[in-house]
Every structure is written in C-alpha cells, then in structure tokens.
C-alpha cells in the first residue's frame, strides 16, 4: 500500500495533533497495526510494560501519557517512511523534496546499523568510546548526505498537474480522522 | 550554497537525533517520574555527546542558538516542559563564549560540555521538582544543589573530552572535510 505525500502529511499531522491534545493512548494503539516488522512491536510493548510497572510501583500512574507520547512519534516516522511514495514527494515539492525523501529512506539502514552494533558489542568490551563511535560516525555521514542532496540540481519539470486519488488513500485518511475523533470522544 | 541553510539543516538533524536518544532513555525507564535527578544524569551521556559533536561539525556562527531553540521546541512538543528553560539559557550562554573561543577544539568542547551539563542539570532539577510538585521524593534544598553541581560538571567534562576524541578521529580519517 503506497500513498501520496499529501495524504501521508495529513495522516501524520492528524495523529500528532491527537497525541499533543489528548492522552495519546488511542493514537499509539492505532499506529501499531500499520507497522510491518514484528520485532519493533515486541520491543515497544516491552518498553511500555516496563515503564508502566515502574510508574505503578512508584505510585505515579498519572504520568502514563508521556511514555505513550514518546513512542507515538517514533511510530509515526516508521509509518511515514514505509507508506509514503518517495517519487510523489519530488512530484509535489520539486527539488526541495529530495532531502525529505532521503531522510525518510534511512529507516532500514539505521536499523541494520543498530543491529550490527548490538551484535558486535561484546567484542567492543563495553567501552563507551568504542560502542558509540560507529553510531555517531554514521549519523555525521547521513547528515552530510542530506546536505549533498539539498544542493542537487534536477533538470526538467517534475511537478505533476493533478494528484491521483486511489482507494488506499481514502482508507488511510478515514482511519486517521476516526482515530482523531475517537481519542477526543473516549477519555482513557 | 547558502551558509545559513547549512547551519539550520545540520542543527535540526543533530537536535532531533539527540532528542530521539534521550526519549528512548527517559521513556524506557520512565526516569522523570522516579526523581528529577535521574533524568539529567541520563540525558548527559549520549545525547550530550551528539550535541557537542554537532557544535564541532557545524562550526559556524549561530549554531548553539539554533540547536537550543530547535531542541526546546521538540521537547515542548512532547510536553516535557520542565527541560525547556534550561536548554534555552544554556544555548544563549554557549553562543556567548563560542563567539570568543570558537566552536571547534578541545578547549571549546570541554567548555561546551561543562556549561551545558551544569546549567541544564540544575535548572531541570529545580523545574522538575516544581513539575512533580509535592509528590517528588527528594526536596530541593540549596545544599543538595551545591552537592550536585560538581557531579554535573565532572560528567559534562568527561563527555566533552570523549566527544572531542571521536571528532578528532573523524577529522583524521577524513569523514569530515574542511
């Protein structure tokens, strides 16, 4: 299921507004079925359960929206990088859209880097300098890549005249609107 | 190639990356709820390292102000409002002395790490105690702040030296040009 850039922006902004204005439980639950990789869902459920247990035993259970809100933004980046069609970003924004497309496409690359660092962390002997070195080197390299793509000059007219509306975009828009309404109606 | 666009783009990416690591720590342990002391101590490990390396990489005029303003905006969007005033005040002070000694170098990165840790730590401790209200386990007293200040200073200086070591490695291996 691939959607247009405009539809994706509307969906992400609707869920962000719902996360800021309400307790962010329903928007977070609504993002979970859209994520494809199962290991991310397992890790997030583990994080949520640990933080809720700590909050319950320190008798501060009324702080629970903060943990849901933090994970909601991470999920929205994953959804935007999986579902938005990268060619449509260049269609809508022109040359200025190339850095956004590059920034959205870093998600599988970053997960593979983190997996490698975790896998080889025993060989690096738990030294702070050695463990953080590959992560920060890749961060600086990706920043420089985005700066290079900002200076890229594309030749030709990339703006399409009209945007095609398919059934999947209507489904996603209705889904976002329904979660926005439900999070205001149901007070969890 | 406009220079202010480069500064803005780099500072936005570095501050968002630092926020993402910090949010991973604070959400996973929910440390803000246990006590306001634990949150700055976790924030000043890898997120502070990313911020100091960001100052060293950008190396042009309003870098500290822009990183401070963008990360304050991101923290305000996730409604952790008690961290916002410390970040803004420390950004203004770092911008002030980086005008004199520059953004890059061992002396500059030690000073950046130390000031960011001390000012942001103390202010977030005070505002976090206000945020938790009467429910906070530890009361804010002047003696406690006097005890905590050297600890924040030592942590900031250690992180500043590690980040200069990483940046020096990146300069020598040719990842960073200019």
Tab-separated table of N, CA and C in Angstrom, chain A residues 20 47-48 50-52 54-55 58-60 62-71 73 99 128-129 132-133 136-137 139-144 146-147 150-151, chain B residues 1-2 5-6 9-10 13-14 17 19 27-30 32-34 46 49-50 53 57 77-80 131-132 135-137 162 165-166 169-170 175-177:
chain	number	residue	atom	x	y	z
A	20	UNK	N	-0.775	15.367	20.951
A	20	UNK	CA	-0.469	16.522	21.796
A	20	UNK	C	-1.673	16.875	22.667
A	47	UNK	N	8.879	-2.020	26.244
A	47	UNK	CA	9.187	-0.703	26.825
A	47	UNK	C	7.978	-0.170	27.587
A	48	UNK	N	6.775	-0.272	26.957
A	48	UNK	CA	5.568	0.253	27.588
A	48	UNK	C	5.286	-0.488	28.894
A	50	UNK	N	7.421	-2.121	30.873
A	50	UNK	CA	8.406	-1.790	31.912
A	50	UNK	C	8.109	-0.436	32.526
A	51	UNK	N	7.822	0.561	31.660
A	51	UNK	CA	7.589	1.904	32.193
A	51	UNK	C	6.299	1.964	33.008
A	52	UNK	N	5.259	1.197	32.571
A	52	UNK	CA	4.017	1.206	33.352
A	52	UNK	C	4.212	0.519	34.697
A	54	UNK	N	7.082	0.435	36.425
A	54	UNK	CA	7.826	1.366	37.284
A	54	UNK	C	6.897	2.448	37.814
A	55	UNK	N	6.017	2.982	36.924
A	55	UNK	CA	5.101	4.041	37.355
A	55	UNK	C	4.116	3.518	38.392
A	58	UNK	N	5.975	3.085	41.822
A	58	UNK	CA	6.312	4.339	42.493
A	58	UNK	C	5.082	5.194	42.729
A	59	UNK	N	3.891	4.627	42.485
A	59	UNK	CA	2.599	5.294	42.705
A	59	UNK	C	2.499	6.638	41.998
A	60	UNK	N	2.975	6.657	40.715
A	60	UNK	CA	2.807	7.861	39.893
A	60	UNK	C	2.167	7.461	38.573
A	62	UNK	N	-0.322	8.549	37.082
A	62	UNK	CA	-0.911	9.617	36.266
A	62	UNK	C	0.078	10.210	35.285
A	63	UNK	N	1.356	9.717	35.257
A	63	UNK	CA	2.314	10.186	34.265
A	63	UNK	C	2.328	9.332	33.010
A	64	UNK	N	1.391	8.365	32.871
A	64	UNK	CA	1.471	7.423	31.754
A	64	UNK	C	1.363	8.047	30.373
A	65	UNK	N	0.683	9.220	30.127
A	65	UNK	CA	0.662	9.740	28.759
A	65	UNK	C	2.026	10.037	28.176
A	66	UNK	N	3.042	10.370	29.014
A	66	UNK	CA	4.350	10.739	28.476
A	66	UNK	C	5.011	9.563	27.783
A	67	UNK	N	4.876	8.354	28.349
A	67	UNK	CA	5.539	7.212	27.711
A	67	UNK	C	4.856	6.841	26.407
A	68	UNK	N	3.505	6.985	26.337
A	68	UNK	CA	2.825	6.700	25.068
A	68	UNK	C	3.155	7.747	24.026
A	69	UNK	N	3.286	9.014	24.460
A	69	UNK	CA	3.519	10.103	23.509
A	69	UNK	C	4.897	9.998	22.863
A	70	UNK	N	5.907	9.581	23.660
A	70	UNK	CA	7.238	9.429	23.101
A	70	UNK	C	7.297	8.362	22.026
A	71	UNK	N	6.623	7.222	22.275
A	71	UNK	CA	6.667	6.138	21.298
A	71	UNK	C	5.794	6.420	20.086
A	73	UNK	N	5.585	9.243	18.399
A	73	UNK	CA	6.345	9.970	17.386
A	73	UNK	C	7.295	9.038	16.631
A	99	UNK	N	15.827	16.140	-0.146
A	99	UNK	CA	16.330	15.830	1.198
A	99	UNK	C	15.297	15.128	2.068
A	128	UNK	N	32.642	2.919	26.337
A	128	UNK	CA	31.714	3.933	25.842
A	128	UNK	C	32.196	4.513	24.523
A	129	UNK	N	33.529	4.747	24.429
A	129	UNK	CA	34.087	5.330	23.209
A	129	UNK	C	33.907	4.394	22.027
A	132	UNK	N	29.921	3.863	20.997
A	132	UNK	CA	29.222	4.988	20.379
A	132	UNK	C	29.885	5.448	19.089
A	133	UNK	N	31.139	5.021	18.842
A	133	UNK	CA	31.856	5.512	17.652
A	133	UNK	C	31.138	5.186	16.330
A	136	UNK	N	27.825	7.353	15.878
A	136	UNK	CA	27.994	8.790	15.627
A	136	UNK	C	28.631	9.023	14.264
A	137	UNK	N	29.544	8.125	13.854
A	137	UNK	CA	30.133	8.259	12.518
A	137	UNK	C	29.055	8.145	11.438
A	139	UNK	N	25.862	8.773	11.872
A	139	UNK	CA	24.995	9.960	11.985
A	139	UNK	C	25.568	11.125	11.197
A	140	UNK	N	26.889	11.391	11.394
A	140	UNK	CA	27.519	12.522	10.712
A	140	UNK	C	27.532	12.297	9.203
A	141	UNK	N	27.773	11.016	8.779
A	141	UNK	CA	27.757	10.712	7.350
A	141	UNK	C	26.376	10.956	6.751
A	142	UNK	N	25.308	10.560	7.470
A	142	UNK	CA	23.958	10.745	6.922
A	142	UNK	C	23.593	12.221	6.853
A	143	UNK	N	24.056	13.013	7.853
A	143	UNK	CA	23.809	14.459	7.800
A	143	UNK	C	24.462	15.073	6.572
A	144	UNK	N	25.714	14.625	6.289
A	144	UNK	CA	26.398	15.170	5.115
A	144	UNK	C	25.729	14.734	3.816
A	146	UNK	N	22.485	14.262	3.435
A	146	UNK	CA	21.293	15.105	3.262
A	146	UNK	C	21.692	16.491	2.749
A	147	UNK	N	22.840	16.997	3.218
A	147	UNK	CA	23.310	18.306	2.754
A	147	UNK	C	23.714	18.250	1.293
A	150	UNK	N	20.582	18.279	-0.763
A	150	UNK	CA	19.952	19.602	-0.822
A	150	UNK	C	20.520	20.428	-1.963
A	151	UNK	N	21.824	20.238	-2.222
A	151	UNK	CA	22.469	21.024	-3.285
A	151	UNK	C	22.294	20.424	-4.662
B	1	UNK	N	24.699	27.654	-2.664
B	1	UNK	CA	25.041	27.132	-1.326
B	1	UNK	C	25.003	28.257	-0.307
B	2	UNK	N	23.842	28.456	0.300
B	2	UNK	CA	23.758	29.475	1.332
B	2	UNK	C	24.219	28.883	2.664
B	5	UNK	N	21.465	28.101	5.517
B	5	UNK	CA	20.658	26.896	5.302
B	5	UNK	C	21.398	25.679	5.825
B	6	UNK	N	22.749	25.648	5.588
B	6	UNK	CA	23.549	24.532	6.092
B	6	UNK	C	23.507	24.467	7.614
B	9	UNK	N	19.948	23.254	8.718
B	9	UNK	CA	19.700	21.831	8.421
B	9	UNK	C	20.484	20.939	9.370
B	10	UNK	N	21.796	21.243	9.547
B	10	UNK	CA	22.631	20.406	10.406
B	10	UNK	C	22.135	20.477	11.843
B	13	UNK	N	18.945	18.404	12.379
B	13	UNK	CA	19.122	16.955	12.402
B	13	UNK	C	19.812	16.522	13.696
B	14	UNK	N	20.845	17.285	14.139
B	14	UNK	CA	21.544	16.887	15.357
B	14	UNK	C	20.647	16.989	16.582
B	17	UNK	N	18.145	14.119	16.565
B	17	UNK	CA	18.777	12.846	16.899
B	17	UNK	C	19.058	12.746	18.395
B	19	UNK	N	17.412	14.284	20.729
B	19	UNK	CA	16.119	14.103	21.398
B	19	UNK	C	15.649	12.655	21.299
B	27	UNK	N	11.813	7.368	28.272
B	27	UNK	CA	10.564	6.623	28.169
B	27	UNK	C	10.756	5.188	28.650
B	28	UNK	N	11.900	4.590	28.293
B	28	UNK	CA	12.104	3.206	28.667
B	28	UNK	C	12.177	2.990	30.162
B	29	UNK	N	12.829	3.942	30.862
B	29	UNK	CA	12.951	3.781	32.314
B	29	UNK	C	11.926	4.595	33.079
B	30	UNK	N	11.204	5.485	32.376
B	30	UNK	CA	10.303	6.480	32.976
B	30	UNK	C	10.979	7.169	34.157
B	32	UNK	N	11.775	10.295	34.589
B	32	UNK	CA	11.268	11.602	35.016
B	32	UNK	C	10.319	11.462	36.192
B	33	UNK	N	9.670	10.283	36.301
B	33	UNK	CA	8.680	10.114	37.363
B	33	UNK	C	9.319	9.673	38.665
B	34	UNK	N	10.474	8.959	38.581
B	34	UNK	CA	11.077	8.453	39.812
B	34	UNK	C	11.656	9.609	40.610
B	46	UNK	N	24.844	9.996	26.053
B	46	UNK	CA	24.976	10.008	24.585
B	46	UNK	C	24.318	11.236	23.961
B	49	UNK	N	26.722	14.033	24.035
B	49	UNK	CA	27.816	13.763	23.109
B	49	UNK	C	27.422	14.156	21.677
B	50	UNK	N	26.181	13.809	21.277
B	50	UNK	CA	25.714	14.161	19.934
B	50	UNK	C	25.655	15.674	19.775
B	53	UNK	N	29.275	17.145	19.476
B	53	UNK	CA	29.820	16.847	18.157
B	53	UNK	C	29.117	17.684	17.090
B	57	UNK	N	30.918	19.961	14.365
B	57	UNK	CA	30.765	19.718	12.926
B	57	UNK	C	30.279	20.974	12.224
B	77	UNK	N	7.043	19.920	22.291
B	77	UNK	CA	6.019	19.167	21.575
B	77	UNK	C	5.712	17.852	22.267
B	78	UNK	N	6.709	17.274	22.960
B	78	UNK	CA	6.418	16.051	23.700
B	78	UNK	C	6.038	16.369	25.145
B	79	UNK	N	5.747	17.663	25.416
B	79	UNK	CA	5.221	18.174	26.690
B	79	UNK	C	6.084	17.828	27.879
B	80	UNK	N	7.409	17.774	27.673
B	80	UNK	CA	8.342	17.728	28.807
B	80	UNK	C	8.821	19.156	29.041
B	131	UNK	N	7.551	20.600	38.752
B	131	UNK	CA	6.654	19.848	37.877
B	131	UNK	C	6.040	18.676	38.626
B	132	UNK	N	6.870	18.010	39.441
B	132	UNK	CA	6.344	16.891	40.223
B	132	UNK	C	5.527	17.378	41.412
B	135	UNK	N	4.737	15.630	45.168
B	135	UNK	CA	4.918	14.183	45.071
B	135	UNK	C	6.370	13.773	44.933
B	136	UNK	N	7.294	14.757	44.741
B	136	UNK	CA	8.677	14.381	44.489
B	136	UNK	C	9.291	13.790	45.758
B	137	UNK	N	10.150	12.762	45.548
B	137	UNK	CA	10.714	12.047	46.692
B	137	UNK	C	11.710	12.930	47.422
B	162	UNK	N	35.364	12.940	25.642
B	162	UNK	CA	35.113	11.773	24.772
B	162	UNK	C	34.644	12.233	23.402
B	165	UNK	N	37.441	13.402	21.353
B	165	UNK	CA	38.216	12.262	20.870
B	165	UNK	C	37.561	11.676	19.612
B	166	UNK	N	36.218	11.511	19.653
B	166	UNK	CA	35.506	10.964	18.493
B	166	UNK	C	35.630	11.911	17.299
B	169	UNK	N	39.041	11.756	15.767
B	169	UNK	CA	39.148	10.541	14.938
B	169	UNK	C	38.493	10.754	13.582
B	170	UNK	N	37.315	11.416	13.590
B	170	UNK	CA	36.614	11.628	12.318
B	170	UNK	C	37.354	12.602	11.423
B	175	UNK	N	36.404	11.644	7.346
B	175	UNK	CA	34.949	11.636	7.179
B	175	UNK	C	34.449	13.069	7.046
B	176	UNK	N	35.049	13.977	7.825
B	176	UNK	CA	34.644	15.376	7.759
B	176	UNK	C	35.658	16.148	6.921
B	177	UNK	N	35.176	16.730	5.849
B	177	UNK	CA	36.037	17.587	5.052
B	177	UNK	C	35.905	19.012	5.577
